[in-house]
Coordinates of C-alpha atoms in Angstrom, one line a residue:
Chain O
M1 CA 141.3 196.0 -98.0
L2 CA 140.8 197.1 -101.8
K3 CA 144.1 198.7 -102.8
K4 CA 144.5 200.8 -106.2
D5 CA 146.6 198.1 -107.7
H6 CA 143.1 195.8 -107.1
V7 CA 141.0 198.6 -109.2
L8 CA 143.2 198.8 -112.2
S9 CA 143.6 194.9 -112.0
W10 CA 140.1 194.9 -112.2
I11 CA 139.2 197.2 -114.9
N12 CA 142.0 195.4 -116.8
R13 CA 140.2 192.0 -115.8
C14 CA 136.5 193.4 -117.4
Y15 CA 138.4 193.9 -120.7
E16 CA 139.6 190.5 -120.8
V17 CA 135.8 188.9 -119.6
L18 CA 133.8 191.0 -122.0
E19 CA 136.1 189.9 -124.7
E20 CA 135.7 186.3 -123.5
N21 CA 132.1 187.1 -123.9
R22 CA 131.5 189.2 -126.6
Q23 CA 129.2 186.4 -128.4
Y24 CA 127.8 185.0 -125.3
L25 CA 126.3 188.5 -124.0
T26 CA 125.5 189.1 -127.7
K27 CA 123.4 186.2 -128.2
L28 CA 120.9 186.5 -125.4
D29 CA 120.3 189.9 -126.3
T30 CA 119.8 188.6 -130.0
A31 CA 117.0 186.5 -128.0
I32 CA 115.4 189.7 -126.3
G33 CA 116.7 192.7 -127.9
D34 CA 118.7 194.3 -130.6
A35 CA 122.0 191.9 -130.8
D36 CA 124.6 194.4 -129.9
H37 CA 125.1 194.3 -125.8
G38 CA 128.3 192.4 -126.0
N39 CA 129.9 194.1 -129.1
N40 CA 129.0 197.4 -127.7
M41 CA 130.4 196.3 -124.1
H42 CA 133.2 195.1 -125.5
R43 CA 134.1 198.1 -127.7
G44 CA 134.0 200.4 -124.5
F45 CA 136.3 198.6 -122.8
K46 CA 138.7 197.5 -125.4
K47 CA 139.0 201.8 -125.4
V48 CA 139.7 201.7 -121.8
H49 CA 142.4 199.2 -122.3
I50 CA 143.8 201.0 -124.8
Q51 CA 144.4 204.1 -122.6
F52 CA 145.0 201.6 -119.8
E53 CA 148.5 203.2 -119.0
T54 CA 146.9 207.0 -118.4
L55 CA 144.8 205.7 -115.2
Q56 CA 148.5 204.2 -113.3
D57 CA 149.1 207.6 -111.9
K58 CA 145.2 208.3 -110.7
D59 CA 143.5 207.6 -107.6
I60 CA 140.5 205.2 -107.1
G61 CA 138.2 207.9 -107.6
A62 CA 139.9 209.2 -110.6
I63 CA 140.1 206.1 -112.3
L64 CA 136.7 205.2 -112.2
K65 CA 135.8 208.3 -113.5
S66 CA 138.1 208.4 -116.4
V67 CA 136.7 204.9 -117.2
A68 CA 132.9 206.4 -116.6
M69 CA 133.7 209.1 -119.1
T70 CA 135.6 206.8 -121.5
L71 CA 132.6 204.0 -121.6
I72 CA 129.5 206.7 -122.1
S73 CA 131.4 208.1 -125.1
S74 CA 132.1 205.1 -126.5
V75 CA 129.7 202.2 -125.4
G76 CA 126.3 203.7 -127.3
G77 CA 122.6 202.3 -126.5
A78 CA 121.1 202.0 -123.1
S79 CA 124.3 200.4 -121.9
G80 CA 126.8 203.5 -122.3
P81 CA 124.9 206.0 -120.3
L82 CA 123.7 203.2 -117.9
Y83 CA 127.3 201.9 -117.0
G84 CA 128.6 205.4 -117.6
T85 CA 127.4 206.2 -114.7
F86 CA 127.7 203.3 -112.6
F87 CA 131.0 203.9 -113.0
L88 CA 131.2 208.0 -112.3
Q89 CA 129.0 207.5 -109.2
M90 CA 131.3 204.9 -107.9
G91 CA 134.5 206.8 -108.5
T92 CA 132.4 209.9 -106.9
K93 CA 131.9 208.1 -104.0
A94 CA 135.6 206.5 -103.9
G95 CA 137.2 210.1 -103.8
S96 CA 141.0 210.5 -103.7
K97 CA 141.9 207.5 -102.0
E98 CA 144.2 205.0 -102.8
E99 CA 142.6 202.1 -100.9
L100 CA 139.5 201.4 -99.7
S101 CA 137.9 199.5 -96.5
P102 CA 135.7 196.5 -96.9
K103 CA 132.8 198.7 -96.1
E104 CA 133.8 201.8 -98.8
V105 CA 133.7 199.1 -101.4
A106 CA 130.1 198.2 -100.3
Q107 CA 129.0 202.1 -100.5
I108 CA 130.6 202.7 -103.9
W109 CA 128.5 200.0 -105.0
R110 CA 125.8 201.1 -103.6
A111 CA 126.5 204.6 -105.0
G112 CA 126.9 203.3 -108.6
L113 CA 123.3 200.8 -108.4
E114 CA 122.0 204.8 -107.0
G115 CA 123.2 206.1 -110.3
V116 CA 121.8 203.2 -112.3
K117 CA 118.6 203.7 -110.8
M118 CA 118.5 207.2 -111.5
R119 CA 119.3 207.1 -114.6
G120 CA 117.5 204.4 -116.3
K121 CA 114.2 204.7 -113.5
A122 CA 114.5 200.4 -113.3
E123 CA 113.4 199.0 -110.3
P124 CA 114.0 195.1 -108.8
G125 CA 111.9 193.0 -110.9
D126 CA 112.0 195.2 -114.4
K127 CA 114.5 192.7 -115.8
T128 CA 117.7 194.7 -116.2
M129 CA 121.0 194.9 -114.4
V130 CA 119.0 196.5 -111.3
D131 CA 118.3 192.7 -110.9
V132 CA 121.5 191.5 -109.8
L133 CA 123.2 195.2 -108.9
T134 CA 120.5 195.0 -105.7
P135 CA 121.1 191.5 -104.5
V136 CA 124.8 192.6 -104.7
V137 CA 125.0 195.2 -103.0
E138 CA 122.5 194.2 -100.8
S139 CA 125.2 191.2 -100.0
L140 CA 128.0 193.1 -99.3
E141 CA 126.4 195.6 -97.5
R142 CA 125.0 192.5 -94.6
D143 CA 128.4 190.9 -95.1
V144 CA 130.8 193.9 -94.7
E145 CA 128.8 194.6 -91.5
A146 CA 129.2 191.3 -89.8
G147 CA 132.5 191.5 -90.1
K148 CA 133.6 189.0 -93.2
S149 CA 136.9 189.9 -94.9
L150 CA 136.7 191.7 -98.4
V151 CA 137.6 188.3 -100.6
E152 CA 134.6 186.5 -98.3
A153 CA 132.4 189.3 -98.8
I154 CA 132.6 189.7 -102.3
D155 CA 132.3 186.2 -102.7
Q156 CA 129.0 186.2 -101.5
A157 CA 127.9 188.9 -104.5
V158 CA 129.2 186.4 -106.6
E159 CA 126.7 184.0 -105.4
A160 CA 124.0 186.6 -105.3
A161 CA 124.8 187.9 -108.3
E162 CA 124.5 184.1 -110.1
K163 CA 121.6 184.0 -108.4
G164 CA 120.1 187.3 -109.4
V165 CA 121.1 186.3 -113.1
Q166 CA 119.1 183.5 -113.1
D167 CA 115.7 184.7 -111.4
T168 CA 115.8 187.2 -114.5
I169 CA 114.8 184.1 -116.5
P170 CA 110.8 184.1 -116.1
L171 CA 110.6 187.5 -115.4
I172 CA 108.3 189.7 -117.9
A173 CA 110.7 193.2 -119.0
R174 CA 109.0 196.2 -118.3
K175 CA 112.0 198.4 -119.3
G176 CA 114.6 198.7 -122.2
R177 CA 113.6 197.6 -125.7
A178 CA 112.9 193.6 -124.1
S179 CA 110.4 195.5 -122.6
Y180 CA 108.3 195.5 -126.3
L181 CA 108.2 191.7 -126.2
G182 CA 105.9 191.2 -123.2
E183 CA 104.8 188.1 -122.4
R184 CA 107.6 187.0 -125.0
S185 CA 110.6 188.4 -122.5
K186 CA 110.1 185.5 -120.3
G187 CA 111.8 182.3 -120.3
H188 CA 115.4 184.6 -121.3
Q189 CA 118.0 186.1 -119.1
D190 CA 118.5 189.5 -119.4
P191 CA 122.2 190.7 -120.8
G192 CA 122.5 194.1 -118.9
A193 CA 122.3 191.7 -115.5
T194 CA 124.5 188.9 -117.3
S195 CA 127.3 191.5 -118.4
S196 CA 126.5 193.2 -114.4
K197 CA 127.7 189.9 -112.8
L198 CA 130.5 189.5 -115.4
I199 CA 132.1 192.9 -113.8
L200 CA 131.4 191.8 -110.1
Q201 CA 133.2 188.7 -111.1
A202 CA 136.4 190.5 -112.5
L203 CA 136.7 192.1 -109.5
R204 CA 136.9 188.7 -107.4
D205 CA 139.4 187.9 -110.1
S206 CA 141.3 191.1 -110.0
L207 CA 141.8 189.9 -106.0
S208 CA 142.9 186.4 -106.4
Chain E
M1 CA 125.9 188.1 -144.7
K2 CA 126.0 189.2 -147.9
K3 CA 127.2 193.1 -148.7
L4 CA 128.4 195.2 -150.5
I5 CA 131.2 195.8 -147.3
N6 CA 134.7 196.2 -146.1
K7 CA 135.1 195.5 -142.4
P8 CA 132.1 195.6 -140.4
D9 CA 134.5 197.7 -138.1
D10 CA 134.5 200.3 -141.0
V11 CA 131.4 200.8 -142.1
I12 CA 130.1 203.5 -140.7
R13 CA 133.3 206.1 -141.2
E14 CA 133.6 204.4 -145.0
Q15 CA 129.6 205.2 -145.5
L16 CA 130.3 208.9 -143.8
E17 CA 132.9 209.6 -146.2
G18 CA 131.3 208.2 -149.2
M19 CA 128.9 211.0 -147.8
Q20 CA 130.7 213.5 -147.9
A21 CA 132.7 212.9 -151.2
A22 CA 129.0 212.9 -152.6
H23 CA 127.4 215.8 -150.6
A24 CA 129.8 218.6 -150.1
D25 CA 127.9 221.4 -151.2
L26 CA 125.5 220.3 -148.6
L27 CA 127.4 219.0 -145.3
K28 CA 130.5 218.5 -143.6
V29 CA 131.6 215.4 -141.5
N30 CA 133.4 215.7 -138.5
Y31 CA 135.0 212.0 -138.0
E32 CA 136.3 212.5 -134.3
P33 CA 133.6 211.9 -133.0
F34 CA 131.1 211.1 -136.0
Y35 CA 128.7 214.3 -136.1
I36 CA 127.4 216.0 -139.8
T37 CA 126.5 219.2 -140.2
R38 CA 125.5 222.0 -142.5
A39 CA 128.4 222.8 -145.1
G40 CA 127.7 226.2 -144.8
G41 CA 128.3 226.3 -141.2
P42 CA 126.1 227.7 -137.8
V43 CA 122.8 229.2 -139.2
K44 CA 122.9 232.3 -137.0
G45 CA 120.2 233.2 -135.4
K46 CA 117.9 230.4 -135.8
V47 CA 117.4 227.6 -133.9
A48 CA 119.7 224.3 -134.7
L49 CA 117.7 221.3 -135.4
V50 CA 120.0 218.5 -134.1
S51 CA 118.6 214.8 -134.6
G52 CA 120.8 210.9 -134.5
G53 CA 120.3 207.8 -133.7
G54 CA 121.7 204.4 -134.6
S55 CA 123.1 203.7 -138.3
G56 CA 120.9 201.5 -140.6
H57 CA 118.0 204.1 -141.0
E58 CA 119.3 205.9 -143.8
P59 CA 118.9 208.8 -145.2
M60 CA 117.7 209.3 -142.1
H61 CA 119.3 211.4 -140.4
G62 CA 122.5 212.6 -141.8
G63 CA 120.4 212.6 -145.2
F64 CA 118.4 214.8 -143.5
V65 CA 120.5 217.7 -143.0
G66 CA 121.0 220.9 -145.3
H67 CA 118.5 224.0 -145.5
G68 CA 115.1 223.7 -144.6
M69 CA 115.7 220.6 -142.4
L70 CA 118.5 219.7 -139.6
H71 CA 121.3 221.3 -139.1
A72 CA 123.5 218.5 -137.5
A73 CA 122.9 214.9 -137.4
C74 CA 124.9 212.2 -135.1
P75 CA 125.4 208.6 -136.5
G76 CA 125.4 206.2 -134.3
E77 CA 127.2 202.0 -134.3
V78 CA 124.6 199.9 -136.9
F79 CA 121.1 200.2 -134.6
T80 CA 122.6 202.1 -131.9
S81 CA 122.2 205.0 -130.3
P82 CA 124.9 207.7 -130.6
T83 CA 126.8 208.7 -128.0
P84 CA 126.5 212.2 -125.4
D85 CA 130.1 213.8 -126.7
Q86 CA 129.1 213.6 -130.3
M87 CA 125.8 214.7 -129.7
H88 CA 127.4 217.6 -127.4
E89 CA 129.9 218.6 -130.2
A90 CA 127.4 218.4 -132.6
A91 CA 125.1 220.9 -130.3
K92 CA 128.1 223.1 -129.9
A93 CA 129.0 223.1 -133.9
A94 CA 125.4 223.7 -135.6
D95 CA 124.4 226.8 -132.4
G96 CA 123.7 230.1 -134.3
G97 CA 123.0 231.3 -130.8
A98 CA 119.6 230.8 -130.5
G99 CA 119.8 227.4 -128.8
V100 CA 119.2 223.9 -130.4
L101 CA 116.2 221.4 -130.8
N102 CA 117.1 217.9 -130.2
I103 CA 115.0 215.5 -132.0
V104 CA 115.0 212.3 -129.7
K105 CA 113.4 209.0 -130.7
N106 CA 111.6 206.9 -127.9
Y107 CA 114.4 204.4 -127.3
T108 CA 115.9 203.9 -123.8
G109 CA 119.5 204.3 -125.1
D110 CA 118.5 207.9 -127.3
V111 CA 116.5 209.3 -124.9
M112 CA 119.0 209.0 -121.9
N113 CA 122.5 209.4 -124.2
F114 CA 120.5 212.8 -125.4
E115 CA 119.6 213.9 -121.8
M116 CA 123.2 213.4 -121.0
A117 CA 124.2 215.6 -123.7
A118 CA 121.5 218.0 -123.3
E119 CA 123.2 218.7 -119.5
L120 CA 126.6 218.8 -120.9
A121 CA 125.6 221.8 -123.7
M122 CA 123.7 223.6 -121.2
A123 CA 126.5 223.6 -119.0
D124 CA 128.4 225.2 -122.2
G125 CA 125.6 228.1 -122.0
I126 CA 123.8 226.5 -124.7
K127 CA 120.0 226.5 -124.4
V128 CA 118.5 223.2 -125.0
Q129 CA 115.4 221.2 -125.2
N130 CA 114.8 217.4 -125.8
I131 CA 111.5 216.4 -127.6
V132 CA 111.0 212.7 -127.8
I133 CA 109.0 211.2 -130.6
D134 CA 106.9 208.3 -130.3
D135 CA 104.1 207.5 -132.9
D136 CA 104.3 203.7 -133.3
I137 CA 101.3 202.4 -132.4
A138 CA 102.2 198.8 -132.3
V139 CA 103.1 199.7 -128.7
K140 CA 99.7 200.1 -126.7
D141 CA 100.7 200.7 -123.1
S142 CA 103.6 203.1 -121.7
L143 CA 103.1 201.5 -117.8
Y144 CA 105.0 198.4 -118.5
T145 CA 107.2 199.1 -121.7
A146 CA 109.8 201.8 -122.9
G147 CA 106.3 203.2 -124.5
R148 CA 106.2 203.8 -127.7
R149 CA 108.8 203.9 -130.4
G150 CA 109.4 206.9 -132.5
V151 CA 109.5 206.0 -136.3
G152 CA 107.8 207.6 -139.1
S153 CA 106.5 210.3 -137.7
T154 CA 110.1 211.2 -136.9
V155 CA 111.1 212.6 -140.8
L156 CA 107.8 214.5 -141.0
I157 CA 108.5 216.7 -137.9
E158 CA 112.2 217.3 -139.5
K159 CA 111.1 218.4 -142.1
I160 CA 108.3 220.8 -140.9
C161 CA 110.5 222.0 -137.9
G162 CA 113.0 222.6 -140.3
A163 CA 111.3 225.1 -142.0
A164 CA 109.8 226.7 -138.9
S165 CA 113.6 226.9 -138.0
E166 CA 113.9 228.7 -141.0
K167 CA 111.3 230.9 -140.7
G168 CA 112.5 232.0 -137.4
Y169 CA 110.4 230.1 -134.6
D170 CA 112.3 230.5 -131.4
L171 CA 113.1 227.7 -129.2
E172 CA 110.1 227.5 -127.1
K173 CA 107.6 228.0 -130.3
L174 CA 109.9 225.2 -132.2
S175 CA 109.5 222.8 -129.3
A176 CA 105.8 223.4 -129.1
L177 CA 105.3 223.2 -133.0
C178 CA 107.4 220.2 -132.2
R179 CA 105.8 218.1 -129.5
T180 CA 102.0 219.0 -131.4
L181 CA 102.9 217.3 -134.3
N182 CA 104.4 214.3 -132.2
Q183 CA 101.2 214.5 -130.4
N184 CA 99.3 214.7 -134.4
G185 CA 101.1 211.5 -135.6
R186 CA 100.7 207.9 -135.7
S187 CA 102.5 205.0 -137.9
M188 CA 102.7 201.5 -138.2
G189 CA 105.4 199.0 -139.6
M190 CA 105.2 195.4 -140.2
A191 CA 107.7 193.3 -142.1
L192 CA 108.5 190.1 -144.8
T193 CA 112.0 189.3 -144.1
S194 CA 114.2 190.1 -141.3
C195 CA 117.9 191.9 -141.3
I196 CA 121.6 191.4 -141.3
T197 CA 123.6 194.0 -139.0
P198 CA 127.3 194.3 -140.5
G199 CA 128.7 193.7 -136.8
N200 CA 126.5 190.6 -136.3
G201 CA 126.7 188.9 -139.5
E202 CA 123.0 187.4 -138.4
P203 CA 119.5 187.9 -138.9
S204 CA 118.1 190.2 -136.0
F205 CA 115.4 188.2 -136.2
E206 CA 113.8 185.0 -137.6
I207 CA 111.2 184.7 -139.9
G208 CA 109.7 182.3 -142.0
D209 CA 109.3 181.8 -145.6
D210 CA 105.9 182.3 -145.4
E211 CA 105.4 185.0 -142.8
M212 CA 105.1 188.4 -141.7
E213 CA 105.1 190.8 -138.6
I214 CA 103.1 193.3 -137.8
G215 CA 103.6 196.1 -135.9
I216 CA 107.2 195.5 -135.8
G217 CA 109.2 198.6 -135.1
I218 CA 113.2 199.8 -136.7
H219 CA 115.2 197.5 -135.1
G220 CA 112.8 194.4 -135.8
E221 CA 111.3 195.1 -132.2
P222 CA 108.4 192.8 -132.1
G223 CA 105.1 193.8 -132.8
I224 CA 101.6 192.8 -132.5
K225 CA 101.3 189.6 -134.2
R226 CA 103.1 187.1 -136.2
D227 CA 101.1 185.7 -139.1
K228 CA 101.2 183.6 -142.5
I229 CA 101.6 186.2 -145.0
K230 CA 98.8 187.8 -146.9
S231 CA 97.4 190.1 -150.0
V232 CA 98.9 194.0 -150.0
D233 CA 95.2 195.2 -149.5
E234 CA 95.1 193.6 -146.1
I235 CA 97.9 194.2 -144.9
T236 CA 97.4 197.7 -146.2
E237 CA 93.9 197.5 -144.3
M238 CA 94.9 195.7 -140.9
M239 CA 97.7 198.5 -140.7
T240 CA 95.7 202.0 -141.7
V241 CA 92.8 200.5 -139.9
S242 CA 94.5 200.3 -136.9
I243 CA 95.5 203.7 -136.7
I244 CA 92.8 205.2 -137.4
E245 CA 91.0 203.7 -135.3
D246 CA 93.8 204.0 -132.4
K247 CA 92.4 205.3 -128.9
P248 CA 93.7 208.9 -127.3
Y249 CA 97.0 207.4 -125.8
T250 CA 98.8 208.7 -122.3
R251 CA 101.8 208.4 -121.6
K252 CA 104.4 210.8 -119.4
L253 CA 107.9 212.2 -122.1
K254 CA 110.9 214.2 -120.1
E255 CA 111.3 217.1 -120.8
W256 CA 113.7 220.3 -120.2
D257 CA 111.9 222.8 -117.5
F258 CA 113.9 226.3 -118.3
G259 CA 111.6 228.1 -114.6
K260 CA 112.5 224.8 -112.6
N261 CA 116.6 224.0 -114.2
E262 CA 115.7 220.4 -113.9
W263 CA 114.1 217.8 -116.2
V264 CA 109.9 217.8 -115.8
E265 CA 107.7 214.8 -117.0
R266 CA 105.0 215.6 -118.7
E267 CA 101.9 213.9 -119.4
L268 CA 100.3 213.9 -123.2
T269 CA 97.6 212.9 -124.9
D270 CA 97.1 211.7 -128.2
E271 CA 93.2 212.4 -129.0
P272 CA 92.1 209.9 -132.2
L273 CA 91.8 211.0 -135.8
K274 CA 88.5 212.4 -136.9
K275 CA 86.4 212.6 -140.2
G276 CA 87.2 215.8 -142.1
D277 CA 90.9 215.6 -140.5
K278 CA 93.6 216.7 -143.0
V279 CA 96.9 214.4 -143.1
I280 CA 99.9 214.0 -144.6
A281 CA 100.3 210.5 -145.6
F282 CA 103.8 208.9 -145.9
V283 CA 104.3 205.2 -147.2
N284 CA 107.6 204.2 -146.2
S285 CA 109.9 200.8 -147.4
M286 CA 112.2 199.4 -144.8
G287 CA 114.9 198.8 -147.2
G288 CA 114.1 195.8 -149.3
T289 CA 110.8 196.8 -150.6
P290 CA 110.5 198.6 -153.8
V291 CA 108.9 201.6 -154.4
S292 CA 106.3 200.1 -156.6
E293 CA 105.3 197.9 -154.3
L294 CA 104.4 200.6 -152.0
Y295 CA 102.1 202.2 -154.4
G296 CA 99.8 199.0 -154.2
V297 CA 100.3 200.4 -150.3
Y298 CA 99.4 203.8 -151.1
R299 CA 96.3 202.4 -153.1
K300 CA 94.4 200.5 -150.6
M301 CA 95.6 203.2 -147.7
A302 CA 94.3 206.1 -150.3
Q303 CA 90.9 204.5 -150.0
I304 CA 90.8 203.4 -147.0
T305 CA 91.5 207.4 -145.5
D306 CA 88.6 208.1 -148.3
K307 CA 86.3 205.9 -146.7
F308 CA 87.0 207.3 -143.4
G309 CA 86.5 210.8 -144.7
L310 CA 90.6 212.0 -143.7
K311 CA 91.2 214.1 -146.2
I312 CA 95.1 213.5 -147.4
V313 CA 96.5 217.2 -148.5
R314 CA 100.6 215.9 -149.0
N315 CA 102.3 212.6 -149.5
L316 CA 105.5 210.9 -148.8
I317 CA 106.3 207.9 -150.6
G318 CA 110.0 205.9 -150.7
P319 CA 113.1 204.8 -148.7
Y320 CA 113.0 207.4 -145.7
I321 CA 113.3 205.6 -142.6
T322 CA 114.5 202.2 -142.9
S323 CA 116.2 199.3 -141.4
L324 CA 118.8 198.4 -143.6
E325 CA 117.8 195.5 -146.4
M326 CA 114.7 194.5 -144.7
Q327 CA 111.6 194.0 -146.7
G328 CA 108.5 195.7 -145.4
C329 CA 107.1 199.3 -144.9
S330 CA 105.2 201.7 -142.5
I331 CA 102.5 203.7 -142.7
T332 CA 102.4 207.5 -140.9
L333 CA 99.3 209.4 -140.8
M334 CA 99.5 212.9 -139.6
K335 CA 97.0 215.3 -139.0
V336 CA 98.0 219.1 -140.2
D337 CA 96.7 222.3 -140.1
D338 CA 97.3 225.2 -142.7
E339 CA 100.7 226.7 -140.9
M340 CA 101.8 223.2 -141.1
I341 CA 101.1 222.4 -144.7
K342 CA 102.8 225.7 -145.6
L343 CA 105.5 225.1 -143.5
W344 CA 106.1 221.1 -145.5
D345 CA 105.6 223.2 -148.9
A346 CA 108.5 225.1 -147.7
P347 CA 111.7 224.7 -150.2
V348 CA 114.0 221.8 -148.4
Y349 CA 117.7 220.8 -149.7
T350 CA 119.0 217.9 -148.7
P351 CA 120.5 214.4 -149.8
G352 CA 117.4 213.3 -148.7
L353 CA 114.6 215.7 -149.7
K354 CA 115.0 218.5 -152.0
W355 CA 112.1 220.5 -153.3
G356 CA 110.8 224.2 -154.1
K357 CA 114.8 225.6 -154.0

């Protein structure tokens, strides 16, 4: 089960991971974007971190929605509305629960993915965060259906995310600022796909 | 990095404080969240014209708040779209009861944030339309990219639509004018050097001492080609001819449908410029290029437009939509009719543009 305390430590771990990887994400974004992804994600989760105490009394849905609103109002760029929508849809799906079954965890990730696709209109293969979130959600759904434990399912999903990130390297970007590079976007790892992987890894870390 | 700043994290706030101190007669800065409105408050009965985008392009947009132009502007972090809460608060503060027109430059982040902001404002009962500006002809296709970017036309559109709002255009008529002006305008930019955002401290892109990038975007997005530097005449000819000979451009842009109460995609096709068209010619500095060099560009551009039979009826020359300290320029040609020329000539009184009052 994913308990409320796991969700809280996941959110906190997101901040740590994005602080550790701030320069790395920005460096990836310098190659094919506008060199701000690490800074923007860090600014957003730092704001979440500062408001962390206010999340303690909330249920899982309310925690995730609150994170969403903070990201929407502090990240900016394209990542703000996209990650904001991701957490908002997750929170809406989670509702007022205090713990989630593995199946419900897969369901909230599915809801988050669909929200991102609705807001950004990206499909798999466009070299975006959807290229990580799609295999992650499919992997989670497959494993919980097969009756694997939450930790096993998320371990598998982290592997799927890693592969998803690597698979963005040869792709030509079709959405966002990298799309202006056309062929020149080949050979570069997508920063948004990378931050999506980091957020999943943070969830894995919160379960150990 | 050599810049006139204190701490990079404080740049936006401190520069806004400077604007407030300098232009208290024209505008009022709100800090939580960041937005700029006219000093006199909302203009009753007139459609509020609101724009915004990443900082680093000054005087656009904050410098265009004032009589005859914008009612409010939302500055984001440097080169990063502002957020929906800023735009929502700005819309509430600027609305004079006749609705709000958001002028949105076509960047993935700006478009999504302004959509969310419009939804929030409409939930408050404010009538809002978003018109997306996409005039950068360096981007050829819209199917496999985020589409043409919003660049130079934005400045001309904010001036003309601002005058139309003063004249009493309602939201529908103002939106239609804004859409037509966008379809009438074409721009292309070029860069000689890169620029450094305060948050990063490193150049946004690398460019050799003897190189230039033709078709660059205002955040250093790549253009059509990287080339060895050429003379101003050759560069200007390449840009001007590309603008004049640009083929019809078709794409879909999202607008709010007040009948259906949802976002709809509207397919629009821009027709090329033709002989006899009246145009406003805008030669813009990316920030680091001096005005003297812009006149060198204007000289050659006017010779070429003349040869093609275009009539330049008005012009604007200077740094108005910049990319920090980047050296380079952009050229915009916008086809106008007599009503648009009248609106262009109407009084404007903002930190960035002032005439006729």
